[in-house]
Amino acid sequence: MSRLTPNSATEGFFQEQPRLGNQYDEDLYLQRLIQAYLPVELSQASGASSPVGLFRDIGAKTIEPEVFRWIDDAEKNKPYVEELSTFGKPKGVLHTAAGWKELGKMAAREGIIQTAYEDKYGPYKRIVQFTKYYIYCPSSAIYTCPLAMTDAAARVLELQLSNASLSTTKRSVFQDAYNNLTTRDPAKSWTSGQWMTERAGGSDVRNSETTAFQQSDGTYLISGHKWFSSATDSQMSILLARTPTSAGLSCFFAPLKHADGSWNGVRIVRLKDKLGTRALPTAELELKDMKGYLVGEEGKGVKYISTMLNITRVHNAVSSVSFWRRGLAIVKAFAKVRKTQNKELWKNPLHLSGLAKMEVQFRANMQLTYFTVALLGFDEQGMPEKRAPWMPKDGKEVALMLRVLTPLVKMVTAKATVSSLAECMECLGGVGYLENEQELNIARLYRDANVLPIWEGTTNVLSVDIIRAFTKGDSLAALNTWLGRVFDGQGHNSLREARAVLRTTWNDIKQFAEKASTEEALSKCRDLSFGIAFVVMGAFLIVDADRDGDPLAIEVALRWILEGIGREGFQAVGATSAPAIFQRRFGWKEKAEVDCRLVFGHGLQAEARL
Ligand SMILES: Cc1cc2nc3c(=O)[nH]c(=O)nc-3n(C[C@H](O)[C@H](O)[C@H](O)COP(=O)(O)OP(=O)(O)OC[C@H]3O[C@@H](n4cnc5c(N)ncnc54)[C@H](O)[C@@H]3O)c2cc1C
């Protein structure tokens, strides 16, 4: 009897390598959103310098082997501090990896932040900028953390510079910093830190102990301890400190180093040892007479930090969906080459069903994110003359909706991304847990994503903020007006029931918010916030489906609203629908076909390489 040939380390079956394609071209849903959110003269423009040309260019660069090598280098060569010289003299030199620095230069060259401050695209600046950011982010080794704070600092300084009564000294200092934050020249480009969190609290900064004393020349000397400082390699920071002459905290601008390269009163106590974000130098800092400049009015620091948070929270949301999207891209590429039970994995109805569910959730999260990004652009640049009928009517409605949607989008996308990336890892089986090659490394994305629900406001803190915005001020009324327009719209017939379900759920939430005591509303605000998200995201999906009657867009709206997918995660208010498993709108074969179209953009009969 002839012997069977065993496999070995070099012989036998080897899995064909899954490959990522251009991260713009492959992302069909992003392309749909670009058509919806940019006016035709921008979305239809062709050529290398058109928005789509730029997105496609970054979509190619972001998966180049060199970029994956930079990520690898940044992850493996973690930042460290060279504390002392050979002879014991304090040095405090912070070292970061070469790959980390290259990823930063790439961001400056591509204008990942700068686009929002350049004289192009008017009210659509934020859509163009955040689309670039979204494509770049999963390949950035979370360089997007300093970029988010850079964007926020640039906005705060921009607003300060628009104040005619700013002193000459401050104008010169702030203008210089602003120019460096917004230049595309990698040799001059700055990033900024944002220091709020102290040992006493990050969610609640009222017990901050850092102090600032004014000098005769108007500058301040700032001393204290900051418990979490990401981007310690930045050139400047915006920070909170307490002055002796005001009860409220004040906001300061301070360069990290003097012109000769020595620290401006900053000592790195230690770098944090973290689950993820390994390339990012997050430190505990001691400040001793750090020279800084007051930003805005004394005692009103939280107001200026709120301006920053409104921007960094949108960054957090875009980071979340971008990580999620990269996870899905890897999962799809893998399913196209992997076989199970001698059949292609991408055709397996059970596997497809899980992917289709994630696709529905992803699309709903993308809708909320892009709408919020659009509103941020309108809030900063003014409303465009011509705009889609489903956009808010005026600047006031924009501001009121933004007040609720900013914490909402940060909260929802971060939570959904963490659980979805865990699912994405599982979709690859054992290799989903491995970190060998950056192109396929979902585990890195998962580690990094776990910080997204924590910094810039935890889920609890954000839901308290959402409900406060609801119960105080006019945000509830503004959202109610906007939703009313969607519910009353003459949309697609097949969405009539979905509209009715959303309206009923919204009325339940509204009644609860109007009647509940503050204590009761706060105790349930997490479920309430997820309930609001279900309705708002459902409304966006209806608007999206009504735009062109696209059958897949209708399908997504129905699954989100009527089949329970959008209701996962909240129970307290309005959770009355039947579980999705009992709904039978079509047989399993037909469902697998629709699932496949949703996930891959083509049917089950297509060739694997489409
Ligand atoms: C990797 C990393 C980098 C960071 N970088 C920075 C940085 O650059 N700058 C900076 O300033 N900070 C930074 N932070 C800090 C971060 O913003 C804070 O950790 C976060 O805001 C939470 O604050 P805390 O750690 O003090 O937790 P706490 O505020 O003590 O929260 C503890 C728990 O209490 C809950 N909680 C708090 N308030 C309420 C409430 N009102 N109702 C119900 N529950 C509540 C929270 O949800 C949380 O579960 C970073 C953190 C990490 C992990």
Short mmCIF file of C-alpha atoms in Angstrom, two decimals, residues 32-336:
data_model
loop_
_atom_site.label_atom_id
_atom_site.label_comp_id
_atom_site.label_asym_id
_atom_site.label_seq_id
_atom_site.Cartn_x
_atom_site.Cartn_y
_atom_site.Cartn_z
CA ARG A 32 -23.08 56.52 -1.64
CA LEU A 33 -22.66 58.97 1.25
CA ILE A 34 -20.36 61.19 -0.81
CA GLN A 35 -23.10 61.42 -3.45
CA ALA A 36 -25.62 62.35 -0.75
CA TYR A 37 -23.52 64.84 1.22
CA LEU A 38 -21.48 66.69 -1.40
CA PRO A 39 -23.14 68.86 -4.06
CA VAL A 40 -22.92 67.43 -7.60
CA GLU A 41 -20.24 69.90 -8.67
CA LEU A 42 -17.96 68.35 -6.03
CA SER A 43 -19.17 64.73 -5.94
CA GLN A 44 -19.24 64.33 -9.74
CA ALA A 45 -16.00 66.22 -10.43
CA SER A 46 -13.27 64.00 -11.81
CA GLY A 47 -9.52 64.41 -11.98
CA ALA A 48 -6.72 63.96 -9.49
CA SER A 49 -7.47 67.16 -7.54
CA SER A 50 -11.24 66.60 -7.27
CA PRO A 51 -12.50 65.37 -3.87
CA VAL A 52 -13.09 61.87 -5.26
CA GLY A 53 -9.65 61.92 -6.91
CA LEU A 54 -8.08 62.81 -3.56
CA PHE A 55 -10.07 60.14 -1.69
CA ARG A 56 -9.00 57.53 -4.22
CA ASP A 57 -5.38 58.64 -3.91
CA ILE A 58 -5.40 58.28 -0.10
CA GLY A 59 -7.35 55.02 -0.54
CA ALA A 60 -4.36 53.66 -2.50
CA LYS A 61 -1.63 55.13 -0.27
CA THR A 62 -3.18 53.89 2.95
CA ILE A 63 -2.63 50.24 1.97
CA GLU A 64 0.86 50.60 0.52
CA PRO A 65 3.42 48.15 1.99
CA GLU A 66 5.49 51.11 3.18
CA VAL A 67 2.59 52.40 5.29
CA PHE A 68 2.10 48.96 6.84
CA ARG A 69 5.83 48.91 7.64
CA TRP A 70 5.49 52.30 9.39
CA ILE A 71 2.59 50.97 11.48
CA ASP A 72 4.61 47.88 12.35
CA ASP A 73 7.59 49.98 13.38
CA ALA A 74 5.43 52.35 15.44
CA GLU A 75 3.71 49.44 17.23
CA LYS A 76 6.86 47.44 17.93
CA ASN A 77 9.12 50.34 18.94
CA LYS A 78 7.02 51.82 21.69
CA PRO A 79 7.79 55.35 22.87
CA TYR A 80 10.21 55.66 25.78
CA VAL A 81 11.82 58.36 27.86
CA GLU A 82 15.56 58.70 28.21
CA GLU A 83 15.58 59.89 31.81
CA LEU A 84 19.20 60.64 32.68
CA SER A 85 22.55 61.19 31.02
CA THR A 86 25.45 58.83 31.73
CA PHE A 87 26.43 61.14 34.58
CA GLY A 88 22.97 61.29 36.07
CA LYS A 89 21.95 64.66 34.67
CA PRO A 90 18.18 64.77 33.97
CA LYS A 91 17.51 64.56 30.22
CA GLY A 92 13.82 63.72 29.87
CA VAL A 93 14.11 63.04 26.15
CA LEU A 94 11.01 61.43 24.66
CA HIS A 95 11.68 59.01 21.82
CA THR A 96 9.01 57.87 19.38
CA ALA A 97 9.38 55.41 16.51
CA ALA A 98 10.46 56.46 13.03
CA GLY A 99 7.27 54.86 11.65
CA TRP A 100 5.14 57.02 13.96
CA LYS A 101 6.86 60.16 12.68
CA GLU A 102 6.38 59.08 9.05
CA LEU A 103 2.66 58.53 9.64
CA GLY A 104 2.49 62.07 11.05
CA LYS A 105 4.25 63.52 8.01
CA MET A 106 1.88 61.64 5.74
CA ALA A 107 -1.10 63.19 7.58
CA ALA A 108 0.31 66.71 7.09
CA ARG A 109 1.04 66.16 3.39
CA GLU A 110 -2.45 64.79 2.76
CA GLY A 111 -4.09 67.64 4.69
CA ILE A 112 -5.97 65.29 7.02
CA ILE A 113 -6.63 68.22 9.39
CA GLN A 114 -5.52 71.15 7.24
CA THR A 115 -8.36 70.69 4.71
CA ALA A 116 -10.78 72.02 7.34
CA TYR A 117 -8.82 75.30 7.53
CA GLU A 118 -8.06 75.89 3.86
CA ASP A 119 -9.99 78.17 1.58
CA LYS A 120 -11.74 75.45 -0.41
CA TYR A 121 -15.03 73.54 -0.29
CA GLY A 122 -16.87 76.17 1.86
CA PRO A 123 -19.56 74.53 4.04
CA TYR A 124 -18.47 71.10 2.72
CA LYS A 125 -14.94 71.37 4.16
CA ARG A 126 -15.73 69.03 7.01
CA ILE A 127 -17.19 66.35 4.71
CA VAL A 128 -14.07 66.40 2.52
CA GLN A 129 -11.69 66.58 5.48
CA PHE A 130 -13.33 63.83 7.51
CA THR A 131 -13.58 61.55 4.47
CA LYS A 132 -9.81 61.83 4.08
CA TYR A 133 -9.46 61.21 7.81
CA TYR A 134 -11.78 58.19 7.66
CA ILE A 135 -9.70 56.58 4.91
CA TYR A 136 -6.35 57.36 6.58
CA CYS A 137 -7.29 56.54 10.20
CA PRO A 138 -7.10 52.70 10.28
CA SER A 139 -3.59 52.90 8.81
CA SER A 140 -2.39 55.64 11.18
CA ALA A 141 -1.36 53.58 14.26
CA ILE A 142 -3.74 56.06 15.98
CA TYR A 143 -1.74 59.12 14.98
CA THR A 144 -5.31 60.38 14.60
CA CYS A 145 -5.37 60.97 18.39
CA PRO A 146 -2.94 63.93 18.22
CA LEU A 147 -4.59 64.99 14.97
CA ALA A 148 -8.00 65.24 16.65
CA MET A 149 -6.59 67.47 19.39
CA THR A 150 -4.71 69.49 16.76
CA ASP A 151 -7.95 70.15 14.92
CA ALA A 152 -9.67 71.16 18.15
CA ALA A 153 -6.80 73.47 19.16
CA ALA A 154 -6.73 75.08 15.70
CA ARG A 155 -10.45 75.82 16.01
CA VAL A 156 -10.05 77.37 19.48
CA LEU A 157 -7.18 79.56 18.26
CA GLU A 158 -9.07 80.48 15.09
CA LEU A 159 -11.97 81.72 17.23
CA GLN A 160 -9.56 83.65 19.48
CA LEU A 161 -7.93 85.28 16.45
CA SER A 162 -11.33 86.44 15.20
CA ASN A 163 -11.62 88.57 18.36
CA ALA A 164 -10.59 92.13 17.43
CA SER A 165 -9.65 93.03 21.01
CA LEU A 166 -7.00 90.30 21.36
CA SER A 167 -3.72 91.80 22.64
CA THR A 168 -0.85 92.21 20.15
CA THR A 169 1.35 89.73 22.01
CA LYS A 170 -1.31 87.05 22.16
CA ARG A 171 -2.30 87.64 18.54
CA SER A 172 1.26 87.04 17.45
CA VAL A 173 1.69 83.92 19.64
CA PHE A 174 -1.69 82.42 18.69
CA GLN A 175 -1.27 83.22 14.98
CA ASP A 176 2.14 81.56 14.91
CA ALA A 177 0.73 78.44 16.59
CA TYR A 178 -2.33 78.42 14.33
CA ASN A 179 -0.13 78.65 11.21
CA ASN A 180 1.93 75.70 12.40
CA LEU A 181 -1.13 73.61 13.27
CA THR A 182 -2.64 74.15 9.84
CA THR A 183 0.37 73.97 7.50
CA ARG A 184 0.82 71.00 5.19
CA ASP A 185 4.60 71.32 5.36
CA PRO A 186 5.70 68.29 7.42
CA ALA A 187 8.87 70.14 8.47
CA LYS A 188 6.84 72.92 10.13
CA SER A 189 3.67 71.05 11.06
CA TRP A 190 2.67 70.99 14.75
CA THR A 191 0.31 68.84 16.75
CA SER A 192 -1.37 69.82 20.01
CA GLY A 193 -2.16 68.13 23.30
CA GLN A 194 -5.31 68.72 25.34
CA TRP A 195 -4.78 68.38 29.07
CA MET A 196 -7.82 68.13 31.28
CA THR A 197 -7.65 64.86 33.19
CA GLU A 198 -6.04 64.93 36.64
CA ARG A 199 -5.89 62.28 39.34
CA ALA A 200 -9.11 63.68 40.84
CA GLY A 201 -11.08 63.11 37.65
CA GLY A 202 -11.37 63.25 33.89
CA SER A 203 -15.16 63.14 33.52
CA ASP A 204 -15.54 65.76 36.21
CA VAL A 205 -12.70 68.29 36.19
CA ARG A 206 -14.07 70.57 38.92
CA ASN A 207 -11.51 69.31 41.47
CA SER A 208 -8.51 70.02 39.24
CA GLU A 209 -5.47 71.06 41.26
CA THR A 210 -3.24 72.62 38.59
CA THR A 211 -2.73 76.32 39.27
CA ALA A 212 -1.81 79.36 37.18
CA PHE A 213 -0.37 82.66 38.43
CA GLN A 214 -0.31 85.77 36.30
CA GLN A 215 3.03 87.53 35.76
CA SER A 216 3.60 91.24 35.27
CA ASP A 217 3.93 90.74 31.49
CA GLY A 218 0.45 89.15 31.34
CA THR A 219 1.67 85.57 30.84
CA TYR A 220 0.98 82.83 33.42
CA LEU A 221 3.16 80.32 35.22
CA ILE A 222 1.34 77.00 35.40
CA SER A 223 2.16 74.27 37.92
CA GLY A 224 0.52 70.96 38.75
CA HIS A 225 0.11 67.39 37.62
CA LYS A 226 -1.74 66.04 34.56
CA TRP A 227 -2.72 62.39 34.85
CA PHE A 228 -3.27 61.55 31.17
CA SER A 229 -1.54 63.43 28.39
CA SER A 230 -1.64 61.80 25.00
CA ALA A 231 0.51 63.24 22.27
CA THR A 232 3.31 64.20 24.62
CA ASP A 233 5.42 64.65 21.48
CA SER A 234 3.25 67.65 20.51
CA GLN A 235 4.67 71.15 20.29
CA MET A 236 1.87 72.81 22.30
CA SER A 237 -1.06 72.12 24.55
CA ILE A 238 -4.39 73.63 25.50
CA LEU A 239 -4.92 72.96 29.20
CA LEU A 240 -7.06 73.74 32.20
CA ALA A 241 -5.76 75.35 35.40
CA ARG A 242 -7.10 77.25 38.38
CA THR A 243 -6.27 80.92 39.00
CA PRO A 244 -6.47 82.47 42.49
CA THR A 245 -8.87 85.15 41.25
CA SER A 246 -11.67 83.01 39.80
CA ALA A 247 -13.88 80.17 41.03
CA GLY A 248 -14.09 78.57 37.58
CA LEU A 249 -11.24 76.85 35.77
CA SER A 250 -9.40 78.80 33.08
CA CYS A 251 -8.05 77.64 29.74
CA PHE A 252 -4.44 78.18 28.67
CA PHE A 253 -2.25 77.84 25.63
CA ALA A 254 1.32 76.71 26.36
CA PRO A 255 4.22 75.59 24.17
CA LEU A 256 5.81 72.37 25.44
CA LYS A 257 9.35 73.50 24.76
CA HIS A 258 11.40 76.70 24.68
CA ALA A 259 12.97 77.89 21.43
CA ASP A 260 16.27 76.17 22.42
CA GLY A 261 14.51 72.78 22.66
CA SER A 262 14.45 72.57 26.47
CA TRP A 263 11.16 71.74 28.20
CA ASN A 264 8.90 74.65 29.16
CA GLY A 265 8.51 73.53 32.79
CA VAL A 266 7.27 70.05 31.79
CA ARG A 267 8.57 66.81 33.29
CA ILE A 268 7.44 63.42 32.01
CA VAL A 269 6.81 61.47 35.22
CA ARG A 270 6.18 58.23 33.32
CA LEU A 271 4.61 56.89 30.15
CA LYS A 272 1.41 54.88 30.56
CA ASP A 273 1.46 51.13 29.96
CA LYS A 274 -1.64 50.52 27.82
CA LEU A 275 -3.75 47.75 26.24
CA GLY A 276 -3.59 49.45 22.84
CA THR A 277 -2.63 52.80 21.28
CA ARG A 278 0.91 51.54 21.83
CA ALA A 279 2.63 53.92 19.43
CA LEU A 280 1.03 56.92 21.11
CA PRO A 281 3.09 58.50 23.92
CA THR A 282 0.53 58.94 26.71
CA ALA A 283 2.18 60.35 29.82
CA GLU A 284 1.73 61.59 33.34
CA LEU A 285 3.20 65.07 33.45
CA GLU A 286 4.41 67.33 36.21
CA LEU A 287 4.28 71.03 35.39
CA LYS A 288 6.47 73.51 37.21
CA ASP A 289 6.21 77.15 36.13
CA MET A 290 5.20 76.28 32.60
CA LYS A 291 4.81 79.59 30.78
CA GLY A 292 1.39 79.93 29.17
CA TYR A 293 -1.18 82.39 27.82
CA LEU A 294 -4.78 82.71 28.96
CA VAL A 295 -7.29 81.64 26.28
CA GLY A 296 -10.45 83.76 26.36
CA GLU A 297 -11.92 84.90 29.64
CA GLU A 298 -10.56 83.90 33.02
CA GLY A 299 -12.77 81.35 34.81
CA LYS A 300 -14.55 80.30 31.58
CA GLY A 301 -12.13 77.53 30.66
CA VAL A 302 -14.73 74.79 30.42
CA LYS A 303 -16.47 76.75 27.65
CA TYR A 304 -13.34 76.70 25.47
CA ILE A 305 -12.63 73.07 26.30
CA SER A 306 -16.22 72.29 25.24
CA THR A 307 -15.45 73.77 21.82
CA MET A 308 -12.52 71.36 21.64
CA LEU A 309 -14.57 68.40 22.85
CA ASN A 310 -17.24 69.04 20.22
CA ILE A 311 -14.56 68.54 17.58
CA THR A 312 -12.65 65.67 19.20
CA ARG A 313 -15.91 63.79 19.76
CA VAL A 314 -16.69 63.96 16.05
CA HIS A 315 -13.13 62.73 15.40
CA ASN A 316 -13.79 59.87 17.80
CA ALA A 317 -16.93 58.91 15.87
CA VAL A 318 -15.16 59.00 12.51
CA SER A 319 -12.28 56.97 13.98
CA SER A 320 -14.80 54.41 15.23
CA VAL A 321 -16.56 53.86 11.91
CA SER A 322 -13.24 53.87 10.07
CA PHE A 323 -11.83 51.10 12.30
CA TRP A 324 -15.04 49.17 11.86
CA ARG A 325 -14.96 49.61 8.10
CA ARG A 326 -11.34 48.33 7.94
CA GLY A 327 -12.40 45.30 10.01
CA LEU A 328 -15.21 44.62 7.54
CA ALA A 329 -12.86 45.07 4.57
CA ILE A 330 -10.48 42.45 5.98
CA VAL A 331 -13.37 40.10 6.81
CA LYS A 332 -14.75 40.37 3.27
CA ALA A 333 -11.33 39.85 1.67
CA PHE A 334 -10.83 36.75 3.82
CA ALA A 335 -14.30 35.31 3.08
CA LYS A 336 -13.54 35.60 -0.64
#
